[in-house]
Structure formats: C-alpha cells, structure tokens
C-alpha cells in the first residue's frame, strides 16, 4: 500500500548512458514532482506536472525529460549521463495546493 | 524570490531535552510552510504544515511549530527528544503546495 513508489532504488551507470527512473503514486493526486538532492543534501525542484501537463520546469539541462503517461505516473528520462548528475532523485505528489508526499528516492551514481 | 534559511547545520541534544530548530523564510505573500524529516537513506516525511489560522501548529511524533509573521520564522519544537528523532530536518516554503523551496537542512544528533 505504498503511497509514492520509485524504481529503481539504486542506479549505477557509466557516463554517456541513458537511463530512466519511474514514479507511481496511488493517492489519487493530480500533481507530481521531481526533485534533485545533491551531495550536500540540498533539495531543489526540477519539474512538476498537473493532470499530465507540465507546469514547473526549472533550469534543468534538456538531457532531462519528464514524461507523464497518466496522472498516477511521472517518469524521468536522462540522456547522456554526466558525473554531475549523481544525486538522489525524489518523486513527490500532491493534490493541488496541498502538502507533497515524497517517494523513497533513487540514488543515481554515474561513474 | 522566496528562500528559506536554516541557520544551524548540526544540532546535538541529550535524550529527554527540549529541542528547537530554527527556520526563517523570505516570501512576498502569505507563505505556506512545512517541516519535513528525512531519516538516513529514507525519503521525506511531512511533520507538520501551516496554511492559515492558528499560528501554533501541531504535527506528528510530538512536534509543533510556531509561525511568527513579524519575525518571518517557523521554528520547530519538541519538549522531549527521543533517540529515534535523530535525522535531518528540512523547512520549506511555497505558494500553496507547489514549487516548494527547501532550506539546507539541520542534522539532529541525540546523545544518550
């Protein structure tokens, strides 16, 4: 009965590869988010989708492309991975204008 | 632009002692304020939130926070800390619930 789930939990890959992280929420929320937490634990929003529509797109390299096939899913695809992409990526969801619920995170390590 | 400052990077308290974690924010309108907790290797769990109304907000695990508009603060408190409270605590501000801006976090260590 996990509320917000992410797969995989850990991802280790080589520079230049393309990878995806999946997120699913079963809370019936209409808004989903991707955050990046860097090595200093600083959390910053990357994207937000409301009813499958992109509403927040912070200054993120266009190698990062979110995709929302439906309201319950928001996937993050990353092309041509770089060392600096190593971080923990958190998915979150909320009902519009309410608190966000976070997934357990995906630790991405780029070698 | 909105911002959040958590002045204390680390705080160490003895088990059973009281706790106060500081949070100051900068925001042009009435803020929506949140405290989240992150245990090692875990996601973020919401402790409490302030949207409007009573400025003293009760949360889970015995935590409370007080919104002080005049000081632009939303400090988190707990009267008696337990060893299981050791974690990292994040304050966040946002318009409604979207586009949250987080502080840098405060790591809480609990001495037995």
JSON list of C-alpha atoms in Angstrom, two decimals:
[
{"chain": "A", "resi": 1, "resn": "UNK", "atom": "CA", "xyz": [0.00, 0.00, 0.00]},
{"chain": "A", "resi": 2, "resn": "UNK", "atom": "CA", "xyz": [2.97, 2.29, -0.74]},
{"chain": "A", "resi": 3, "resn": "UNK", "atom": "CA", "xyz": [1.78, 5.83, -1.44]},
{"chain": "A", "resi": 4, "resn": "UNK", "atom": "CA", "xyz": [4.58, 7.08, -3.69]},
{"chain": "A", "resi": 5, "resn": "UNK", "atom": "CA", "xyz": [6.95, 4.50, -5.12]},
{"chain": "A", "resi": 6, "resn": "UNK", "atom": "CA", "xyz": [10.06, 4.84, -7.23]},
{"chain": "A", "resi": 7, "resn": "UNK", "atom": "CA", "xyz": [12.11, 2.33, -9.18]},
{"chain": "A", "resi": 8, "resn": "UNK", "atom": "CA", "xyz": [14.90, 1.59, -9.08]},
{"chain": "A", "resi": 9, "resn": "UNK", "atom": "CA", "xyz": [16.09, 2.45, -5.57]},
{"chain": "A", "resi": 10, "resn": "UNK", "atom": "CA", "xyz": [19.72, 2.43, -6.69]},
{"chain": "A", "resi": 11, "resn": "UNK", "atom": "CA", "xyz": [21.13, 3.05, -10.16]},
{"chain": "A", "resi": 12, "resn": "UNK", "atom": "CA", "xyz": [24.81, 2.83, -11.04]},
{"chain": "A", "resi": 13, "resn": "UNK", "atom": "CA", "xyz": [25.78, 3.56, -14.61]},
{"chain": "A", "resi": 14, "resn": "UNK", "atom": "CA", "xyz": [28.56, 4.83, -16.85]},
{"chain": "A", "resi": 15, "resn": "UNK", "atom": "CA", "xyz": [28.91, 8.34, -18.21]},
{"chain": "A", "resi": 16, "resn": "UNK", "atom": "CA", "xyz": [27.17, 8.81, -21.53]},
{"chain": "A", "resi": 17, "resn": "UNK", "atom": "CA", "xyz": [24.46, 6.23, -20.89]},
{"chain": "A", "resi": 18, "resn": "UNK", "atom": "CA", "xyz": [20.73, 6.91, -20.99]},
{"chain": "A", "resi": 19, "resn": "UNK", "atom": "CA", "xyz": [18.60, 5.87, -18.02]},
{"chain": "A", "resi": 20, "resn": "UNK", "atom": "CA", "xyz": [15.07, 6.20, -16.71]},
{"chain": "A", "resi": 21, "resn": "UNK", "atom": "CA", "xyz": [13.56, 6.42, -13.24]},
{"chain": "A", "resi": 22, "resn": "UNK", "atom": "CA", "xyz": [9.92, 5.56, -12.73]},
{"chain": "A", "resi": 23, "resn": "UNK", "atom": "CA", "xyz": [7.48, 7.00, -10.21]},
{"chain": "A", "resi": 24, "resn": "UNK", "atom": "CA", "xyz": [3.97, 5.95, -9.33]},
{"chain": "A", "resi": 25, "resn": "UNK", "atom": "CA", "xyz": [1.52, 7.30, -6.78]},
{"chain": "A", "resi": 26, "resn": "UNK", "atom": "CA", "xyz": [-1.67, 5.61, -5.60]},
{"chain": "A", "resi": 27, "resn": "UNK", "atom": "CA", "xyz": [-3.01, 8.58, -3.64]},
{"chain": "A", "resi": 28, "resn": "UNK", "atom": "CA", "xyz": [-5.24, 9.90, -6.41]},
{"chain": "A", "resi": 29, "resn": "UNK", "atom": "CA", "xyz": [-3.27, 13.15, -6.52]},
{"chain": "A", "resi": 30, "resn": "UNK", "atom": "CA", "xyz": [-3.34, 15.38, -9.56]},
{"chain": "A", "resi": 31, "resn": "UNK", "atom": "CA", "xyz": [0.16, 16.86, -9.29]},
{"chain": "A", "resi": 32, "resn": "UNK", "atom": "CA", "xyz": [3.53, 15.12, -9.38]},
{"chain": "A", "resi": 33, "resn": "UNK", "atom": "CA", "xyz": [7.07, 16.42, -8.99]},
{"chain": "A", "resi": 34, "resn": "UNK", "atom": "CA", "xyz": [10.72, 15.52, -9.44]},
{"chain": "A", "resi": 35, "resn": "UNK", "atom": "CA", "xyz": [13.33, 16.88, -7.03]},
{"chain": "A", "resi": 36, "resn": "UNK", "atom": "CA", "xyz": [17.11, 16.50, -7.04]},
{"chain": "A", "resi": 37, "resn": "UNK", "atom": "CA", "xyz": [19.03, 16.20, -3.77]},
{"chain": "A", "resi": 38, "resn": "UNK", "atom": "CA", "xyz": [22.72, 16.81, -4.25]},
{"chain": "A", "resi": 39, "resn": "UNK", "atom": "CA", "xyz": [25.63, 15.56, -2.17]},
{"chain": "A", "resi": 40, "resn": "UNK", "atom": "CA", "xyz": [25.17, 18.43, 0.27]},
{"chain": "A", "resi": 41, "resn": "UNK", "atom": "CA", "xyz": [21.57, 17.33, 0.82]},
{"chain": "A", "resi": 42, "resn": "UNK", "atom": "CA", "xyz": [20.22, 20.43, -0.91]},
{"chain": "A", "resi": 43, "resn": "UNK", "atom": "CA", "xyz": [16.79, 19.71, -2.37]},
{"chain": "A", "resi": 44, "resn": "UNK", "atom": "CA", "xyz": [15.70, 21.50, -5.50]},
{"chain": "A", "resi": 45, "resn": "UNK", "atom": "CA", "xyz": [12.61, 21.08, -7.62]},
{"chain": "A", "resi": 46, "resn": "UNK", "atom": "CA", "xyz": [13.16, 20.09, -11.23]},
{"chain": "A", "resi": 47, "resn": "UNK", "atom": "CA", "xyz": [9.72, 19.51, -12.75]},
{"chain": "A", "resi": 48, "resn": "UNK", "atom": "CA", "xyz": [6.07, 19.44, -11.85]},
{"chain": "A", "resi": 49, "resn": "UNK", "atom": "CA", "xyz": [3.12, 18.00, -13.75]},
{"chain": "A", "resi": 50, "resn": "UNK", "atom": "CA", "xyz": [-0.53, 18.74, -13.05]},
{"chain": "A", "resi": 51, "resn": "UNK", "atom": "CA", "xyz": [-3.02, 16.42, -14.72]},
{"chain": "A", "resi": 52, "resn": "UNK", "atom": "CA", "xyz": [-0.30, 15.28, -17.12]},
{"chain": "A", "resi": 53, "resn": "UNK", "atom": "CA", "xyz": [0.57, 18.85, -18.08]},
{"chain": "A", "resi": 54, "resn": "UNK", "atom": "CA", "xyz": [4.00, 20.34, -17.37]},
{"chain": "A", "resi": 55, "resn": "UNK", "atom": "CA", "xyz": [3.59, 23.32, -15.04]},
{"chain": "A", "resi": 56, "resn": "UNK", "atom": "CA", "xyz": [7.03, 23.76, -13.50]},
{"chain": "A", "resi": 57, "resn": "UNK", "atom": "CA", "xyz": [10.24, 23.38, -15.43]},
{"chain": "A", "resi": 58, "resn": "UNK", "atom": "CA", "xyz": [13.18, 24.77, -13.55]},
{"chain": "A", "resi": 59, "resn": "UNK", "atom": "CA", "xyz": [16.57, 25.41, -15.10]},
{"chain": "A", "resi": 60, "resn": "UNK", "atom": "CA", "xyz": [17.40, 21.83, -15.87]},
{"chain": "A", "resi": 61, "resn": "UNK", "atom": "CA", "xyz": [19.54, 20.58, -18.79]},
{"chain": "A", "resi": 62, "resn": "UNK", "atom": "CA", "xyz": [17.40, 19.34, -21.66]},
{"chain": "A", "resi": 63, "resn": "UNK", "atom": "CA", "xyz": [19.07, 15.95, -21.23]},
{"chain": "A", "resi": 64, "resn": "UNK", "atom": "CA", "xyz": [16.41, 15.50, -18.55]},
{"chain": "A", "resi": 65, "resn": "UNK", "atom": "CA", "xyz": [12.96, 14.77, -19.92]},
{"chain": "A", "resi": 66, "resn": "UNK", "atom": "CA", "xyz": [9.97, 14.01, -17.74]},
{"chain": "A", "resi": 67, "resn": "UNK", "atom": "CA", "xyz": [7.07, 12.03, -19.09]},
{"chain": "A", "resi": 68, "resn": "UNK", "atom": "CA", "xyz": [3.65, 11.61, -17.54]},
{"chain": "A", "resi": 69, "resn": "UNK", "atom": "CA", "xyz": [1.62, 8.88, -19.26]},
{"chain": "A", "resi": 70, "resn": "UNK", "atom": "CA", "xyz": [-1.22, 9.38, -16.79]},
{"chain": "A", "resi": 71, "resn": "UNK", "atom": "CA", "xyz": [-1.95, 11.21, -13.55]},
{"chain": "A", "resi": 72, "resn": "UNK", "atom": "CA", "xyz": [-0.53, 8.40, -11.43]},
{"chain": "A", "resi": 73, "resn": "UNK", "atom": "CA", "xyz": [2.86, 8.18, -13.14]},
{"chain": "A", "resi": 74, "resn": "UNK", "atom": "CA", "xyz": [5.73, 10.57, -13.74]},
{"chain": "A", "resi": 75, "resn": "UNK", "atom": "CA", "xyz": [8.90, 9.12, -15.20]},
{"chain": "A", "resi": 76, "resn": "UNK", "atom": "CA", "xyz": [12.25, 10.84, -15.57]},
{"chain": "A", "resi": 77, "resn": "UNK", "atom": "CA", "xyz": [14.48, 10.02, -18.52]},
{"chain": "A", "resi": 78, "resn": "UNK", "atom": "CA", "xyz": [18.08, 11.22, -18.54]},
{"chain": "A", "resi": 79, "resn": "UNK", "atom": "CA", "xyz": [20.20, 11.18, -21.70]},
{"chain": "A", "resi": 80, "resn": "UNK", "atom": "CA", "xyz": [23.98, 11.23, -21.94]},
{"chain": "A", "resi": 81, "resn": "UNK", "atom": "CA", "xyz": [24.54, 10.97, -18.20]},
{"chain": "A", "resi": 82, "resn": "UNK", "atom": "CA", "xyz": [27.30, 13.09, -16.67]},
{"chain": "A", "resi": 83, "resn": "UNK", "atom": "CA", "xyz": [29.22, 12.78, -13.42]},
{"chain": "A", "resi": 84, "resn": "UNK", "atom": "CA", "xyz": [27.37, 15.80, -12.04]},
{"chain": "A", "resi": 85, "resn": "UNK", "atom": "CA", "xyz": [24.06, 14.01, -12.41]},
{"chain": "A", "resi": 86, "resn": "UNK", "atom": "CA", "xyz": [24.98, 11.79, -9.47]},
{"chain": "A", "resi": 87, "resn": "UNK", "atom": "CA", "xyz": [22.44, 12.58, -6.77]},
{"chain": "A", "resi": 88, "resn": "UNK", "atom": "CA", "xyz": [19.33, 11.28, -5.08]},
{"chain": "A", "resi": 89, "resn": "UNK", "atom": "CA", "xyz": [16.19, 11.93, -7.13]},
{"chain": "A", "resi": 90, "resn": "UNK", "atom": "CA", "xyz": [12.90, 12.18, -5.29]},
{"chain": "A", "resi": 91, "resn": "UNK", "atom": "CA", "xyz": [9.45, 11.93, -6.76]},
{"chain": "A", "resi": 92, "resn": "UNK", "atom": "CA", "xyz": [6.55, 13.56, -4.91]},
{"chain": "A", "resi": 93, "resn": "UNK", "atom": "CA", "xyz": [2.83, 14.02, -5.40]},
{"chain": "A", "resi": 94, "resn": "UNK", "atom": "CA", "xyz": [0.12, 16.28, -4.04]},
{"chain": "A", "resi": 95, "resn": "UNK", "atom": "CA", "xyz": [-3.42, 17.29, -4.56]},
{"chain": "A", "resi": 96, "resn": "UNK", "atom": "CA", "xyz": [-3.35, 20.80, -5.98]},
{"chain": "A", "resi": 97, "resn": "UNK", "atom": "CA", "xyz": [-2.37, 23.34, -3.32]},
{"chain": "A", "resi": 98, "resn": "UNK", "atom": "CA", "xyz": [-1.78, 20.79, -0.61]},
{"chain": "A", "resi": 99, "resn": "UNK", "atom": "CA", "xyz": [1.20, 19.15, 1.01]},
{"chain": "A", "resi": 100, "resn": "UNK", "atom": "CA", "xyz": [3.52, 16.96, -1.00]},
{"chain": "A", "resi": 101, "resn": "UNK", "atom": "CA", "xyz": [4.17, 13.31, -0.28]},
{"chain": "A", "resi": 102, "resn": "UNK", "atom": "CA", "xyz": [7.60, 12.02, -1.19]},
{"chain": "A", "resi": 103, "resn": "UNK", "atom": "CA", "xyz": [8.83, 8.72, -2.52]},
{"chain": "A", "resi": 104, "resn": "UNK", "atom": "CA", "xyz": [11.82, 6.88, -1.02]},
{"chain": "A", "resi": 105, "resn": "UNK", "atom": "CA", "xyz": [14.27, 8.28, -3.55]},
{"chain": "A", "resi": 106, "resn": "UNK", "atom": "CA", "xyz": [16.52, 6.86, -6.26]},
{"chain": "A", "resi": 107, "resn": "UNK", "atom": "CA", "xyz": [20.24, 7.12, -5.66]},
{"chain": "A", "resi": 108, "resn": "UNK", "atom": "CA", "xyz": [21.92, 7.63, -9.03]},
{"chain": "A", "resi": 109, "resn": "UNK", "atom": "CA", "xyz": [25.67, 7.14, -9.29]},
{"chain": "A", "resi": 110, "resn": "UNK", "atom": "CA", "xyz": [27.39, 7.99, -12.55]},
{"chain": "A", "resi": 111, "resn": "UNK", "atom": "CA", "xyz": [30.87, 6.52, -12.94]},
{"chain": "B", "resi": 1, "resn": "UNK", "atom": "CA", "xyz": [12.29, 35.36, -4.76]},
{"chain": "B", "resi": 2, "resn": "UNK", "atom": "CA", "xyz": [11.37, 33.01, -1.98]},
{"chain": "B", "resi": 3, "resn": "UNK", "atom": "CA", "xyz": [14.09, 31.48, 0.16]},
{"chain": "B", "resi": 4, "resn": "UNK", "atom": "CA", "xyz": [14.48, 29.50, 3.36]},
{"chain": "B", "resi": 5, "resn": "UNK", "atom": "CA", "xyz": [17.31, 29.74, 5.85]},
{"chain": "B", "resi": 6, "resn": "UNK", "atom": "CA", "xyz": [18.05, 27.10, 8.44]},
{"chain": "B", "resi": 7, "resn": "UNK", "atom": "CA", "xyz": [20.92, 28.68, 10.40]},
{"chain": "B", "resi": 8, "resn": "UNK", "atom": "CA", "xyz": [22.01, 25.53, 12.20]},
{"chain": "B", "resi": 9, "resn": "UNK", "atom": "CA", "xyz": [23.67, 22.84, 10.10]},
{"chain": "B", "resi": 10, "resn": "UNK", "atom": "CA", "xyz": [24.06, 20.47, 13.08]},
{"chain": "B", "resi": 11, "resn": "UNK", "atom": "CA", "xyz": [22.42, 20.37, 16.48]},
{"chain": "B", "resi": 12, "resn": "UNK", "atom": "CA", "xyz": [23.17, 17.91, 19.26]},
{"chain": "B", "resi": 13, "resn": "UNK", "atom": "CA", "xyz": [20.81, 17.47, 22.19]},
{"chain": "B", "resi": 14, "resn": "UNK", "atom": "CA", "xyz": [20.60, 14.99, 25.03]},
{"chain": "B", "resi": 15, "resn": "UNK", "atom": "CA", "xyz": [17.79, 12.48, 25.05]},
{"chain": "B", "resi": 16, "resn": "UNK", "atom": "CA", "xyz": [14.89, 13.91, 27.04]},
{"chain": "B", "resi": 17, "resn": "UNK", "atom": "CA", "xyz": [15.97, 17.51, 26.49]},
{"chain": "B", "resi": 18, "resn": "UNK", "atom": "CA", "xyz": [13.89, 20.04, 24.62]},
{"chain": "B", "resi": 19, "resn": "UNK", "atom": "CA", "xyz": [14.57, 20.91, 21.00]},
{"chain": "B", "resi": 20, "resn": "UNK", "atom": "CA", "xyz": [14.12, 23.96, 18.83]},
{"chain": "B", "resi": 21, "resn": "UNK", "atom": "CA", "xyz": [15.14, 24.03, 15.15]},
{"chain": "B", "resi": 22, "resn": "UNK", "atom": "CA", "xyz": [15.17, 27.42, 13.53]},
{"chain": "B", "resi": 23, "resn": "UNK", "atom": "CA", "xyz": [13.71, 28.35, 10.17]},
{"chain": "B", "resi": 24, "resn": "UNK", "atom": "CA", "xyz": [13.50, 31.79, 8.60]},
{"chain": "B", "resi": 25, "resn": "UNK", "atom": "CA", "xyz": [11.88, 32.42, 5.28]},
{"chain": "B", "resi": 26, "resn": "UNK", "atom": "CA", "xyz": [11.62, 35.15, 2.68]},
{"chain": "B", "resi": 27, "resn": "UNK", "atom": "CA", "xyz": [8.38, 35.27, 0.77]},
{"chain": "B", "resi": 28, "resn": "UNK", "atom": "CA", "xyz": [6.33, 38.09, -0.70]},
{"chain": "B", "resi": 29, "resn": "UNK", "atom": "CA", "xyz": [2.87, 36.90, 0.29]},
{"chain": "B", "resi": 30, "resn": "UNK", "atom": "CA", "xyz": [1.34, 34.73, 2.97]},
{"chain": "B", "resi": 31, "resn": "UNK", "atom": "CA", "xyz": [3.52, 31.65, 2.95]},
{"chain": "B", "resi": 32, "resn": "UNK", "atom": "CA", "xyz": [2.62, 28.03, 3.14]},
{"chain": "B", "resi": 33, "resn": "UNK", "atom": "CA", "xyz": [5.20, 26.48, 5.48]},
{"chain": "B", "resi": 34, "resn": "UNK", "atom": "CA", "xyz": [6.25, 22.91, 6.04]},
{"chain": "B", "resi": 35, "resn": "UNK", "atom": "CA", "xyz": [8.65, 20.83, 8.10]},
{"chain": "B", "resi": 36, "resn": "UNK", "atom": "CA", "xyz": [9.83, 17.51, 6.72]},
{"chain": "B", "resi": 37, "resn": "UNK", "atom": "CA", "xyz": [12.09, 14.90, 8.33]},
{"chain": "B", "resi": 38, "resn": "UNK", "atom": "CA", "xyz": [14.50, 12.63, 6.47]},
{"chain": "B", "resi": 39, "resn": "UNK", "atom": "CA", "xyz": [15.99, 9.60, 8.20]},
{"chain": "B", "resi": 40, "resn": "UNK", "atom": "CA", "xyz": [19.21, 8.18, 6.74]},
{"chain": "B", "resi": 41, "resn": "UNK", "atom": "CA", "xyz": [18.58, 6.54, 3.38]},
{"chain": "B", "resi": 42, "resn": "UNK", "atom": "CA", "xyz": [14.90, 7.39, 3.51]},
{"chain": "B", "resi": 43, "resn": "UNK", "atom": "CA", "xyz": [12.52, 9.74, 1.77]},
{"chain": "B", "resi": 44, "resn": "UNK", "atom": "CA", "xyz": [10.99, 12.84, 3.32]},
{"chain": "B", "resi": 45, "resn": "UNK", "atom": "CA", "xyz": [8.13, 12.58, 5.75]},
{"chain": "B", "resi": 46, "resn": "UNK", "atom": "CA", "xyz": [5.87, 15.52, 6.46]},
{"chain": "B", "resi": 47, "resn": "UNK", "atom": "CA", "xyz": [5.91, 16.50, 10.15]},
{"chain": "B", "resi": 48, "resn": "UNK", "atom": "CA", "xyz": [3.54, 19.45, 10.01]},
{"chain": "B", "resi": 49, "resn": "UNK", "atom": "CA", "xyz": [2.32, 22.30, 7.86]},
{"chain": "B", "resi": 50, "resn": "UNK", "atom": "CA", "xyz": [0.97, 25.82, 8.21]},
{"chain": "B", "resi": 51, "resn": "UNK", "atom": "CA", "xyz": [-1.50, 27.16, 5.69]},
{"chain": "B", "resi": 52, "resn": "UNK", "atom": "CA", "xyz": [-3.56, 29.62, 7.74]},
{"chain": "B", "resi": 53, "resn": "UNK", "atom": "CA", "xyz": [-5.33, 30.03, 11.07]},
{"chain": "B", "resi": 54, "resn": "UNK", "atom": "CA", "xyz": [-3.77, 29.20, 14.41]},
{"chain": "B", "resi": 55, "resn": "UNK", "atom": "CA", "xyz": [-0.10, 30.09, 14.32]},
{"chain": "B", "resi": 56, "resn": "UNK", "atom": "CA", "xyz": [0.86, 27.21, 16.62]},
{"chain": "B", "resi": 57, "resn": "UNK", "atom": "CA", "xyz": [0.71, 24.02, 14.59]},
{"chain": "B", "resi": 58, "resn": "UNK", "atom": "CA", "xyz": [0.79, 20.51, 15.98]},
{"chain": "B", "resi": 59, "resn": "UNK", "atom": "CA", "xyz": [2.36, 17.72, 14.00]},
{"chain": "B", "resi": 60, "resn": "UNK", "atom": "CA", "xyz": [3.21, 14.07, 14.24]},
{"chain": "B", "resi": 61, "resn": "UNK", "atom": "CA", "xyz": [5.68, 12.50, 16.67]},
{"chain": "B", "resi": 62, "resn": "UNK", "atom": "CA", "xyz": [5.08, 15.20, 19.28]},
{"chain": "B", "resi": 63, "resn": "UNK", "atom": "CA", "xyz": [6.46, 18.07, 17.17]},
{"chain": "B", "resi": 64, "resn": "UNK", "atom": "CA", "xyz": [4.99, 21.54, 16.97]},
{"chain": "B", "resi": 65, "resn": "UNK", "atom": "CA", "xyz": [5.92, 24.73, 15.14]},
{"chain": "B", "resi": 66, "resn": "UNK", "atom": "CA", "xyz": [5.01, 28.35, 15.56]},
{"chain": "B", "resi": 67, "resn": "UNK", "atom": "CA", "xyz": [4.52, 30.76, 12.68]},
{"chain": "B", "resi": 68, "resn": "UNK", "atom": "CA", "xyz": [5.68, 34.28, 13.56]},
{"chain": "B", "resi": 69, "resn": "UNK", "atom": "CA", "xyz": [4.97, 36.64, 10.71]},
{"chain": "B", "resi": 70, "resn": "UNK", "atom": "CA", "xyz": [6.80, 39.57, 12.32]},
{"chain": "B", "resi": 71, "resn": "UNK", "atom": "CA", "xyz": [9.99, 37.51, 12.51]},
{"chain": "B", "resi": 72, "resn": "UNK", "atom": "CA", "xyz": [9.47, 35.58, 9.27]},
{"chain": "B", "resi": 73, "resn": "UNK", "atom": "CA", "xyz": [10.08, 32.43, 11.26]},
{"chain": "B", "resi": 74, "resn": "UNK", "atom": "CA", "xyz": [8.61, 28.97, 11.56]},
{"chain": "B", "resi": 75, "resn": "UNK", "atom": "CA", "xyz": [10.64, 27.23, 14.27]},
{"chain": "B", "resi": 76, "resn": "UNK", "atom": "CA", "xyz": [10.13, 23.56, 15.05]},
{"chain": "B", "resi": 77, "resn": "UNK", "atom": "CA", "xyz": [9.97, 22.44, 18.68]},
{"chain": "B", "resi": 78, "resn": "UNK", "atom": "CA", "xyz": [9.70, 19.29, 20.71]},
{"chain": "B", "resi": 79, "resn": "UNK", "atom": "CA", "xyz": [9.57, 19.26, 24.52]},
{"chain": "B", "resi": 80, "resn": "UNK", "atom": "CA", "xyz": [11.42, 15.98, 25.00]},
{"chain": "B", "resi": 81, "resn": "UNK", "atom": "CA", "xyz": [13.62, 14.44, 22.33]},
{"chain": "B", "resi": 82, "resn": "UNK", "atom": "CA", "xyz": [13.86, 10.69, 21.79]},
{"chain": "B", "resi": 83, "resn": "UNK", "atom": "CA", "xyz": [16.86, 8.88, 20.28]},
{"chain": "B", "resi": 84, "resn": "UNK", "atom": "CA", "xyz": [14.66, 7.95, 17.30]},
{"chain": "B", "resi": 85, "resn": "UNK", "atom": "CA", "xyz": [14.31, 11.65, 16.43]},
{"chain": "B", "resi": 86, "resn": "UNK", "atom": "CA", "xyz": [17.90, 11.72, 15.15]},
{"chain": "B", "resi": 87, "resn": "UNK", "atom": "CA", "xyz": [17.53, 12.63, 11.48]},
{"chain": "B", "resi": 88, "resn": "UNK", "atom": "CA", "xyz": [17.78, 15.58, 9.13]},
{"chain": "B", "resi": 89, "resn": "UNK", "atom": "CA", "xyz": [15.02, 18.19, 9.25]},
{"chain": "B", "resi": 90, "resn": "UNK", "atom": "CA", "xyz": [14.02, 20.40, 6.35]},
{"chain": "B", "resi": 91, "resn": "UNK", "atom": "CA", "xyz": [11.93, 23.54, 6.43]},
{"chain": "B", "resi": 92, "resn": "UNK", "atom": "CA", "xyz": [10.14, 24.50, 3.22]},
{"chain": "B", "resi": 93, "resn": "UNK", "atom": "CA", "xyz": [8.05, 27.40, 1.93]},
{"chain": "B", "resi": 94, "resn": "UNK", "atom": "CA", "xyz": [5.82, 27.63, -1.10]},
{"chain": "B", "resi": 95, "resn": "UNK", "atom": "CA", "xyz": [2.85, 29.23, -2.73]},
{"chain": "B", "resi": 96, "resn": "UNK", "atom": "CA", "xyz": [0.13, 26.82, -1.79]},
{"chain": "B", "resi": 97, "resn": "UNK", "atom": "CA", "xyz": [1.76, 23.40, -2.04]},
{"chain": "B", "resi": 98, "resn": "UNK", "atom": "CA", "xyz": [3.51, 23.79, -5.34]},
{"chain": "B", "resi": 99, "resn": "UNK", "atom": "CA", "xyz": [7.09, 24.69, -6.11]},
{"chain": "B", "resi": 100, "resn": "UNK", "atom": "CA", "xyz": [8.42, 24.21, -2.63]},
{"chain": "B", "resi": 101, "resn": "UNK", "atom": "CA", "xyz": [11.69, 25.87, -1.76]},
{"chain": "B", "resi": 102, "resn": "UNK", "atom": "CA", "xyz": [13.64, 23.96, 0.86]},
{"chain": "B", "resi": 103, "resn": "UNK", "atom": "CA", "xyz": [16.19, 25.07, 3.40]},
{"chain": "B", "resi": 104, "resn": "UNK", "atom": "CA", "xyz": [19.58, 23.40, 3.54]},
{"chain": "B", "resi": 105, "resn": "UNK", "atom": "CA", "xyz": [18.51, 21.16, 6.39]},
{"chain": "B", "resi": 106, "resn": "UNK", "atom": "CA", "xyz": [19.52, 20.72, 10.04]},
{"chain": "B", "resi": 107, "resn": "UNK", "atom": "CA", "xyz": [21.05, 17.45, 11.17]},
{"chain": "B", "resi": 108, "resn": "UNK", "atom": "CA", "xyz": [19.85, 16.47, 14.64]},
{"chain": "B", "resi": 109, "resn": "UNK", "atom": "CA", "xyz": [22.04, 14.22, 16.76]},
{"chain": "B", "resi": 110, "resn": "UNK", "atom": "CA", "xyz": [20.71, 12.84, 20.03]},
{"chain": "B", "resi": 111, "resn": "UNK", "atom": "CA", "xyz": [23.08, 11.94, 22.88]},
{"chain": "B", "resi": 112, "resn": "UNK", "atom": "CA", "xyz": [22.06, 9.21, 25.27]}
]
